[in-house]
Coordinates of C-alpha atoms in Angstrom, one line a residue:
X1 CA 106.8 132.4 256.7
X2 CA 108.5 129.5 254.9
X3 CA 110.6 131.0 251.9
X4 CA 108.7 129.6 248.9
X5 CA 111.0 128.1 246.9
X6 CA 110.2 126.9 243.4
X7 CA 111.7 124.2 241.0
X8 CA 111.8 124.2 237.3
X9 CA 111.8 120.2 235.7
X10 CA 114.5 120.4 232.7
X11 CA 115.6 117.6 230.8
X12 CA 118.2 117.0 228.4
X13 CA 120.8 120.0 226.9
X14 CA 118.6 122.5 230.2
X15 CA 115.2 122.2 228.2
X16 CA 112.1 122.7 230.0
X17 CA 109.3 120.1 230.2
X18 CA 107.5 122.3 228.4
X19 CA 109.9 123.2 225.9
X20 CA 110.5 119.3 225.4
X21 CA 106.8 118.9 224.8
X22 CA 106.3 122.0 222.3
X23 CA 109.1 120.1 220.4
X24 CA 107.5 117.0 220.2
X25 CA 104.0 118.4 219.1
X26 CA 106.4 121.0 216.1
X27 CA 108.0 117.7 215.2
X28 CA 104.7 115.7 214.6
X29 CA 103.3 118.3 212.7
X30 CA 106.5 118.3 210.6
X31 CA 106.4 114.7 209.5
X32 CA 102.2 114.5 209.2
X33 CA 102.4 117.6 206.7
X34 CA 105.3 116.2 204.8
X35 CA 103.8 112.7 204.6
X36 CA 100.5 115.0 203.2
X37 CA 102.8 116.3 200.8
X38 CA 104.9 113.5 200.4
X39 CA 101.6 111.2 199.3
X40 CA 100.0 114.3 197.0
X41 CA 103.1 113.3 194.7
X42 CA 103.3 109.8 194.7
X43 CA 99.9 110.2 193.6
X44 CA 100.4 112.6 191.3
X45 CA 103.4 110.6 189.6
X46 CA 101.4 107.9 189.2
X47 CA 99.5 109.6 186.3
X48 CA 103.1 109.1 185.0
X49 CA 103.3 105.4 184.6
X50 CA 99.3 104.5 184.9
X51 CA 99.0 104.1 181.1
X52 CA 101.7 101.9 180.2
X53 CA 99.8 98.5 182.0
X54 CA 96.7 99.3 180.0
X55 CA 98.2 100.5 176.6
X56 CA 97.2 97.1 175.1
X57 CA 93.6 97.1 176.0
X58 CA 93.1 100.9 175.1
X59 CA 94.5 99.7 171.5
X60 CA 91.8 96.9 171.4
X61 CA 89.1 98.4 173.1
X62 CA 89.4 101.9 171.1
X63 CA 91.1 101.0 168.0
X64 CA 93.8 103.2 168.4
X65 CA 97.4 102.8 166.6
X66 CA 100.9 102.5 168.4
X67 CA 101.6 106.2 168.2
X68 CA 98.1 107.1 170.1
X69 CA 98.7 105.1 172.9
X70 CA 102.4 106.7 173.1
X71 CA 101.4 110.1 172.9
X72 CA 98.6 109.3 175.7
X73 CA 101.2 107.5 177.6
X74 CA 103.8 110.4 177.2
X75 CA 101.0 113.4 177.2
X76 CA 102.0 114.2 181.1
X77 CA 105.9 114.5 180.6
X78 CA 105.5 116.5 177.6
X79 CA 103.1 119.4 179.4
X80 CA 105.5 119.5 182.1
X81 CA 108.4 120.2 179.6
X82 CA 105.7 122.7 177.4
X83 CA 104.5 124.7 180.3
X84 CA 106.3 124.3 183.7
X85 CA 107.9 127.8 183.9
X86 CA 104.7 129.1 182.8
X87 CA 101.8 127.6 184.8
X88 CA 104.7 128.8 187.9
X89 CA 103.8 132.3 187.3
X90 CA 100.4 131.6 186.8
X91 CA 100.0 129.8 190.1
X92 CA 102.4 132.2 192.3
X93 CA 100.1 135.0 193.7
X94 CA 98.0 131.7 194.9
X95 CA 97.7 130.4 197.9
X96 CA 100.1 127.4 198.0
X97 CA 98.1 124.9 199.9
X98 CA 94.9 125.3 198.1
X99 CA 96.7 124.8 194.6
X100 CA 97.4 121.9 195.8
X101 CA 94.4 120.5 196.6
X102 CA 93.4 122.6 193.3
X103 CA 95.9 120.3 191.2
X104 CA 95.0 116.9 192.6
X105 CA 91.0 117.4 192.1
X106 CA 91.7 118.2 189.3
X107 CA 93.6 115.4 188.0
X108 CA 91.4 113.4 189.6
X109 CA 88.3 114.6 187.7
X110 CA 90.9 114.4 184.1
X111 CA 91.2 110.7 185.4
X112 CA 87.5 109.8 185.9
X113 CA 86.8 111.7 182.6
X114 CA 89.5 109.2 181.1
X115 CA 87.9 106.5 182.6
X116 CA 84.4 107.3 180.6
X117 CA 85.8 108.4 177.5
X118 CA 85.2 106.4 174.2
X119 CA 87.6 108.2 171.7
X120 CA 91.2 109.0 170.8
X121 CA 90.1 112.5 170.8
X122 CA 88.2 112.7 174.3
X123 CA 91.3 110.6 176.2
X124 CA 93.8 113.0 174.7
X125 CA 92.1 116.2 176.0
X126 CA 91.5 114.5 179.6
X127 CA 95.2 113.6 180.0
X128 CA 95.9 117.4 179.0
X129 CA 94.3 118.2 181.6
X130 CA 95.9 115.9 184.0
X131 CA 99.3 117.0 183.2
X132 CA 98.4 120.7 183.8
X133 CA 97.3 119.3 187.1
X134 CA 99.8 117.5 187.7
X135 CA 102.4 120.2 186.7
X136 CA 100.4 122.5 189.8
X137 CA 101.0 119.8 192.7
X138 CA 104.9 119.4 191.4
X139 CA 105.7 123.1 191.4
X140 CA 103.4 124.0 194.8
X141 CA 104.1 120.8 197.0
X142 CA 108.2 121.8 197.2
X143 CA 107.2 125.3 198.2
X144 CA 105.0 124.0 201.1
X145 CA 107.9 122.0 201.9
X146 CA 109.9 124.4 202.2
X147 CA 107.5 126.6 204.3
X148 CA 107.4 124.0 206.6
X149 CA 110.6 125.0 208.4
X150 CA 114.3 125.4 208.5
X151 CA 117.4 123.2 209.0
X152 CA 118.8 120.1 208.3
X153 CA 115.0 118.3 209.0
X154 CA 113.6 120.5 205.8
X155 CA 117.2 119.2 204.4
X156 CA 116.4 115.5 204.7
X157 CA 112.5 116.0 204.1
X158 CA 113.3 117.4 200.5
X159 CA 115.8 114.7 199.6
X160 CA 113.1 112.5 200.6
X161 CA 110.6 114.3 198.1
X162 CA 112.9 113.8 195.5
X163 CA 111.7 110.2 195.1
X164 CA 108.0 110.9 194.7
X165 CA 108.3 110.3 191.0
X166 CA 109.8 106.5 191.0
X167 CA 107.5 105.3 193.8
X168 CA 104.7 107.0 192.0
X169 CA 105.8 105.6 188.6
X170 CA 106.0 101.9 190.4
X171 CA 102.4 102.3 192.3
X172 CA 101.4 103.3 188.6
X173 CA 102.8 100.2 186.7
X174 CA 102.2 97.4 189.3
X175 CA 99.1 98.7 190.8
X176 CA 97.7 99.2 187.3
X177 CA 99.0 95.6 186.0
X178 CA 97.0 94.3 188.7
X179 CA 94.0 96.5 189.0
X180 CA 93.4 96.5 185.3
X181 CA 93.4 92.5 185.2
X182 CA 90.6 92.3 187.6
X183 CA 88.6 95.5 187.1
X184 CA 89.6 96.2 183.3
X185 CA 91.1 100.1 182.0
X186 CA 88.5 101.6 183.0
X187 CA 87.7 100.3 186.2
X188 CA 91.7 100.8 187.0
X189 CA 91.6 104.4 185.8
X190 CA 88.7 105.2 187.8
X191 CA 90.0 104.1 190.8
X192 CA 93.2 105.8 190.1
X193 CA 91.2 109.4 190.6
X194 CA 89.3 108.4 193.4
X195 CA 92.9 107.5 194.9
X196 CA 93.6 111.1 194.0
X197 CA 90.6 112.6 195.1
X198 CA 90.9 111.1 198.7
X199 CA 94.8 112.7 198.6
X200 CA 93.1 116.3 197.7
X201 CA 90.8 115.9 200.3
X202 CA 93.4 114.9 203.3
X203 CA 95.7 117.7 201.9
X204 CA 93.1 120.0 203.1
X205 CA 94.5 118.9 206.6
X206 CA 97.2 120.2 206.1
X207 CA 98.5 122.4 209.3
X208 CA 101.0 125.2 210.0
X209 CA 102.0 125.6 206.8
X210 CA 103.9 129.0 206.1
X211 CA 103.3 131.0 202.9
X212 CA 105.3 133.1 200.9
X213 CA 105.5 137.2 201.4
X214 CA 102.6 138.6 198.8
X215 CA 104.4 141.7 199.7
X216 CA 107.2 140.9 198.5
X217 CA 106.4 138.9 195.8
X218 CA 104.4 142.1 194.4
X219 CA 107.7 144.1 195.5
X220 CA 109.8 141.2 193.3
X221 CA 106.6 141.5 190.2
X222 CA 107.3 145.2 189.8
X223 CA 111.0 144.5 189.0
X224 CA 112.3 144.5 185.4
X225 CA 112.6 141.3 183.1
X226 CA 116.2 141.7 183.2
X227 CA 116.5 141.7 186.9
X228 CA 114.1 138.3 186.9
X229 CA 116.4 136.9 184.2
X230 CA 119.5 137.5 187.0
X231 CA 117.4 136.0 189.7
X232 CA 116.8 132.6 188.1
X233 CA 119.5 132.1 186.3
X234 CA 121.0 129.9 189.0
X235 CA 117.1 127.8 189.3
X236 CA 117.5 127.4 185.6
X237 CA 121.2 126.4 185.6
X238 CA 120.1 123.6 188.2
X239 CA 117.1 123.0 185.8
X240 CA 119.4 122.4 183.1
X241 CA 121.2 119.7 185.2
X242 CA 118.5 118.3 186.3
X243 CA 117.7 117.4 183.0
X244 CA 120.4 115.5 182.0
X245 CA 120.1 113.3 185.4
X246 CA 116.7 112.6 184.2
X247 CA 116.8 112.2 180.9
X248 CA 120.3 109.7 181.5
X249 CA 117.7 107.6 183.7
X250 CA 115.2 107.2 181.6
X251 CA 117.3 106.5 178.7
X252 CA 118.3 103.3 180.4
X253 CA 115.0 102.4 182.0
X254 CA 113.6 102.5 177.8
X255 CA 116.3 100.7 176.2
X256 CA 117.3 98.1 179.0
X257 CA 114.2 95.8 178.3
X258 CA 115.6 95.9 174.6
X259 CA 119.2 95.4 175.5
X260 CA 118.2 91.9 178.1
X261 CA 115.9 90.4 175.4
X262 CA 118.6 90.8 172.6
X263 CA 121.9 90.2 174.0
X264 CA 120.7 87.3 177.3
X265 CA 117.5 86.2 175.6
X266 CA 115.4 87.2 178.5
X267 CA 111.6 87.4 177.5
X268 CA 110.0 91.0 176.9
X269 CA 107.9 90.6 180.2
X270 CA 111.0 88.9 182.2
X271 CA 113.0 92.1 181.0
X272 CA 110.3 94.5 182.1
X273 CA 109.3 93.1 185.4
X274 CA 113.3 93.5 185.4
X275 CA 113.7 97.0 184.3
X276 CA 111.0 98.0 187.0
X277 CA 112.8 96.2 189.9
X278 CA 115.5 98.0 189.5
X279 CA 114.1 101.7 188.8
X280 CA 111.9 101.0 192.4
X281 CA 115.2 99.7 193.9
X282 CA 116.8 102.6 192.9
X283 CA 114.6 104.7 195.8
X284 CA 117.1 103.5 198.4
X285 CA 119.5 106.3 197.0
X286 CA 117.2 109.0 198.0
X287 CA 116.9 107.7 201.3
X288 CA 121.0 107.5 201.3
X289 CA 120.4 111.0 200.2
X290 CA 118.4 112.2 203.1
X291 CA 120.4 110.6 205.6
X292 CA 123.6 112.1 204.2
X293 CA 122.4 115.9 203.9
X294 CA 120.9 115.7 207.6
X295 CA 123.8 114.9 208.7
X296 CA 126.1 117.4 206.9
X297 CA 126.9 116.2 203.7
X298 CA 127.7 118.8 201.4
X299 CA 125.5 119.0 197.8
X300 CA 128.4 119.4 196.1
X301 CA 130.0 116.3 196.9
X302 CA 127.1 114.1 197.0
X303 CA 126.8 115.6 193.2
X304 CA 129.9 113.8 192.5
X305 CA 127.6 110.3 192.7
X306 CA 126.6 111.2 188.9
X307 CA 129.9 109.9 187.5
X308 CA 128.7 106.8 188.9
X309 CA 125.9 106.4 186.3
X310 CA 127.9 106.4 183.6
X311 CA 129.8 104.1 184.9
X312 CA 126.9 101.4 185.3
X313 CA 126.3 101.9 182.0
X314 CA 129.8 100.9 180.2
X315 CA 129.1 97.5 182.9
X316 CA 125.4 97.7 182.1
X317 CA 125.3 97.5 178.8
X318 CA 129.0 96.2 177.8
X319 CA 127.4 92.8 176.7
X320 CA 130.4 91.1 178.5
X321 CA 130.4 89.5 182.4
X322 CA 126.5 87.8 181.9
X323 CA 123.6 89.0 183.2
X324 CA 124.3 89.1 186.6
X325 CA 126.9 91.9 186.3
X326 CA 124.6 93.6 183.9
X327 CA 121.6 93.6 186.2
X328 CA 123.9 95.0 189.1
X329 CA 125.6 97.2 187.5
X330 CA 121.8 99.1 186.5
X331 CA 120.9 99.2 190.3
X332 CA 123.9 101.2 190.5
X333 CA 122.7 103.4 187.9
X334 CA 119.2 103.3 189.8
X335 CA 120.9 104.2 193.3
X336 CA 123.1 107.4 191.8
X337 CA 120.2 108.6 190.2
X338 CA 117.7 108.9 192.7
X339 CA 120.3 110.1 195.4
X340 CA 121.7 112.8 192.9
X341 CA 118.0 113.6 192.0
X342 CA 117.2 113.6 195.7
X343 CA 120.2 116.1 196.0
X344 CA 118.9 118.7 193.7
X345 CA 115.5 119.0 195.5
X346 CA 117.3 119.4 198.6
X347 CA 119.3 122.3 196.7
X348 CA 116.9 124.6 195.3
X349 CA 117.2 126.7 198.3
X350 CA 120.5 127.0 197.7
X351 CA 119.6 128.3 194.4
X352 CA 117.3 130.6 195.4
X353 CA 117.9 133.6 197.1
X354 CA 113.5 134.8 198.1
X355 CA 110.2 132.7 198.8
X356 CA 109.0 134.0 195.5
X357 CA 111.3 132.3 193.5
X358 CA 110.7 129.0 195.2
X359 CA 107.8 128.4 192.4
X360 CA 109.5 129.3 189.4
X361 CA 112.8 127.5 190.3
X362 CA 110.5 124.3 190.9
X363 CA 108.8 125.2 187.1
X364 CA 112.2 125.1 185.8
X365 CA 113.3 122.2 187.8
X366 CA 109.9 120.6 186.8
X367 CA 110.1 122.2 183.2
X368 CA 114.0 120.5 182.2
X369 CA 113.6 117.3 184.1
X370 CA 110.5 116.7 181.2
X371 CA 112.4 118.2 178.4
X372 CA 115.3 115.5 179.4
X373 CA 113.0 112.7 179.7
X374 CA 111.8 113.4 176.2
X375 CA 114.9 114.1 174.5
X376 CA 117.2 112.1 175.8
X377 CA 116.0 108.3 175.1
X378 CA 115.6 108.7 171.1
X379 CA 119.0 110.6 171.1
X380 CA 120.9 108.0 172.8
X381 CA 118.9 105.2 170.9
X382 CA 120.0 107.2 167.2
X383 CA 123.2 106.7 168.7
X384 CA 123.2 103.1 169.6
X385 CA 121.4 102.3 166.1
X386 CA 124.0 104.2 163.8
X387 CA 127.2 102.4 165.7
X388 CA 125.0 99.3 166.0
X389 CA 126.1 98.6 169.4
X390 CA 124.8 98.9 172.6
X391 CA 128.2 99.8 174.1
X392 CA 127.4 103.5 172.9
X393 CA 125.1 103.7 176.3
X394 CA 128.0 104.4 178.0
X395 CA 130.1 107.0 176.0
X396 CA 126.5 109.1 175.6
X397 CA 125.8 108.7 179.1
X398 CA 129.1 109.6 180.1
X399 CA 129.0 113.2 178.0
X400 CA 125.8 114.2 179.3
X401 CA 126.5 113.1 183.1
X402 CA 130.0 115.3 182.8
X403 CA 127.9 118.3 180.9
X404 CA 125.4 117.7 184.1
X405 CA 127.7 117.3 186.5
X406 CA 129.5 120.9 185.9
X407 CA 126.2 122.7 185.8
X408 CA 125.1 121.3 188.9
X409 CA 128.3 122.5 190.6
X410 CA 127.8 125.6 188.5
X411 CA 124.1 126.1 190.6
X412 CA 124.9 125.7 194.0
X413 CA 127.8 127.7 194.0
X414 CA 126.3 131.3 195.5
X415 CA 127.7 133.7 198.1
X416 CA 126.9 132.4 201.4
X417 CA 124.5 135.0 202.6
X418 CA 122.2 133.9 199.6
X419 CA 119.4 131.5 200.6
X420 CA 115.4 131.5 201.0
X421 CA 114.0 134.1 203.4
X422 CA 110.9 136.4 203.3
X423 CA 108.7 134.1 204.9
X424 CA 105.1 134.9 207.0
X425 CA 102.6 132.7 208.9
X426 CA 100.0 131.7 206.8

């Protein structure tokens, strides 16, 4: 009889057919669950920047003063910075994906509370309630991420992350401009939490996710305070860099309306419209970001780019070269930012040396960015008010970016047999 003889299809680099084809299905999976993810924080950003197109009808329509609508408008940012360490521990013995979808409902039921409510007092506890939400989905949806996989994929994926909060911020401001003019506040707000409702219930699609080790975060729980103090002190070194990137960003994105109205004359809305072009434009630096780390770039030197926001700002707000050198110079601002900002979130597991870290490191990271977007702006605008001259941006800028820069450095500098491990099928 005929020896049988039998032949095995392989196609590129000796991989099977079959191999080829488990690959492609892995990789699908990879980019639906990070889009999942991805969208959960664009949609929970946009609580970020949803008030600001409506702060003048709340005022009519509610009889509320200037610092009412602020706080309402700033209520989010300022849980973050409050409680983001905290609701970390709160939410780590819990399973990741359902806290997610646990966040979003629930700042979608805040929003359509919002949406009904006919008092100061109401709207203030429903957007206390968003921002807890929205703290949840920004400390879980990293840690999904990074239970998605390994490699220089989860690399890019997580610099890519890094811009959920400026596209959220846009869809926020543009979609409610528009929204609120043809449905008024509350017809925008409601359909803001029905947005996020339909996100929480897609996220419940969500597929081949892995979780953290309760083992070993129970293992990790019994250890003393001042072995956790040792474990984050590199998360909350990266935390405390973090904040000055953020906080230098939205320094400039407050006061460069202000600055193109008084020193070009542009109107207020010309200047705003403006000022939002170039914070959305400024996105393309965490794609930059992404395409640099998968493909080797080193954190390190891509945290370098933050001298470059400084920079902007001695052009950006020099007063001298017109307002075509002013306006570029701010995208370069805008691009630096979000790559650098891009760069951290791709870093925290270079920070981190367990799974059950992941959630407290993205509390801090969460917890310092807020804390810099709230004291940042007023500090630098005390400055610029008691030299009476906007060319203080720059010198301000330039002290916090260096400050940022070193700690940064400071963060992902570890042994190299530290990184993220303990991790089990879900």
């Amino acid at each position: 009889m005929a020896e049988k003889t039998e032949f095995t299809v392989r196609g590129k680099e000796g991989r099977t057919a079959s191999e080829e084809l488990t690959e492609r299905r892995e990789s699908r999976a990879f980019r639906r669950n990070f889009c999942l993810i991805y969208l959960a924080g664009v949609f929970a950003a946009t609580s970020m920047g949803k008030m600001t197109p409506i702060s003048l009808a709340l005022r009519e329509d509610l009889s509320l003063s200037l610092t009412q609508v602020a706080l309402l408008t700033s209520l989010v940012t300022a849980v973050a910075a409050a409680l983001g360490l905290f609701i970390s521990y709160l939410v780590r013995p819990l399973p990741p994906r359902r806290m997610l979808v646990a966040g979003l409902v629930v700042m979608g039921l805040a929003g359509l509370f919002c949406a009904r409510a006919d008092s100061f007092g109401a709207l203030l506890g429903g957007r206390l309630v968003e921002g807890v939400g929205y703290v949840v989905v920004v400390i879980v949806a990293p840690v999904l991420l990074f239970a998605l996989g390994d490699g220089r994929r989860l690399t890019g994926a997580l610099a890519i992350w890094g811009t959920f909060m400026p596209v959220g911020l846009a869809l926020g401001s543009f979609a409610g401009g528009v929204m609120s003019a043809w449905l008024d506040w509350r017809g925008w707000l409601t359909a803001a939490a029905a947005g996020t409702l339909v996100v929480a219930a897609a996220t419940t699609r969500l597929t081949s996710v892995r979780a953290q080790s309760t083992a070993s975060a129970g293992q990790q729980g019994r250890q003393d305070r001042a072995a956790r103090v040792r474990r984050l002190a590199r998360p909350a070194t990266m935390g405390a860099g973090f904040a000055t990137i953020s906080g230098s960003i939205v320094a400039c994105v407050t006061l460069y309306p202000t600055y193109l109205h008084e020193e070009f004359g542009v109107s207020t809305e010309s200047a705003g419209t403006l000022t939002g072009i170039v914070s959305l434009a400024g996105v393309g630096g965490g794609f930059l970001a992404s395409w640099l780390l998968v493909r080797g770039a080193g954190v390190k030197y891509l945290f370098l780019v933050t001298l470059l926001m400084p920079g902007g700002a001695f052009a950006a707000f020099a007063g001298a070269g017109g307002l075509g050198v002013s306006v570029a110079s701010a995208f370069v601002i805008a691009l630096a930012n979000e790559l650098v900002v891009a760069t951290v979130f791709a870093a925290i597991p270079v920070a981190v040396r367990t799974t059950a870290d992941l959630g407290a490191a993205n509390g801090l990271v969460a917890q310092f960015g807020s804390i810099g977007a709230l004291a940042t702006p007023p500090l630098v605008g005390l400055t610029v008010t008691a030299v009476d001259g906007w060319w203080a941006v720059g010198p301000c800028l330039l002290c916090v970016c260096v400050l940022g820069l070193v700690l940064l450095q400071i963060a992902v500098r570890q042994p190299a047999d530290a990184g993220v491990t303990e991790t089990v099928v879900a």
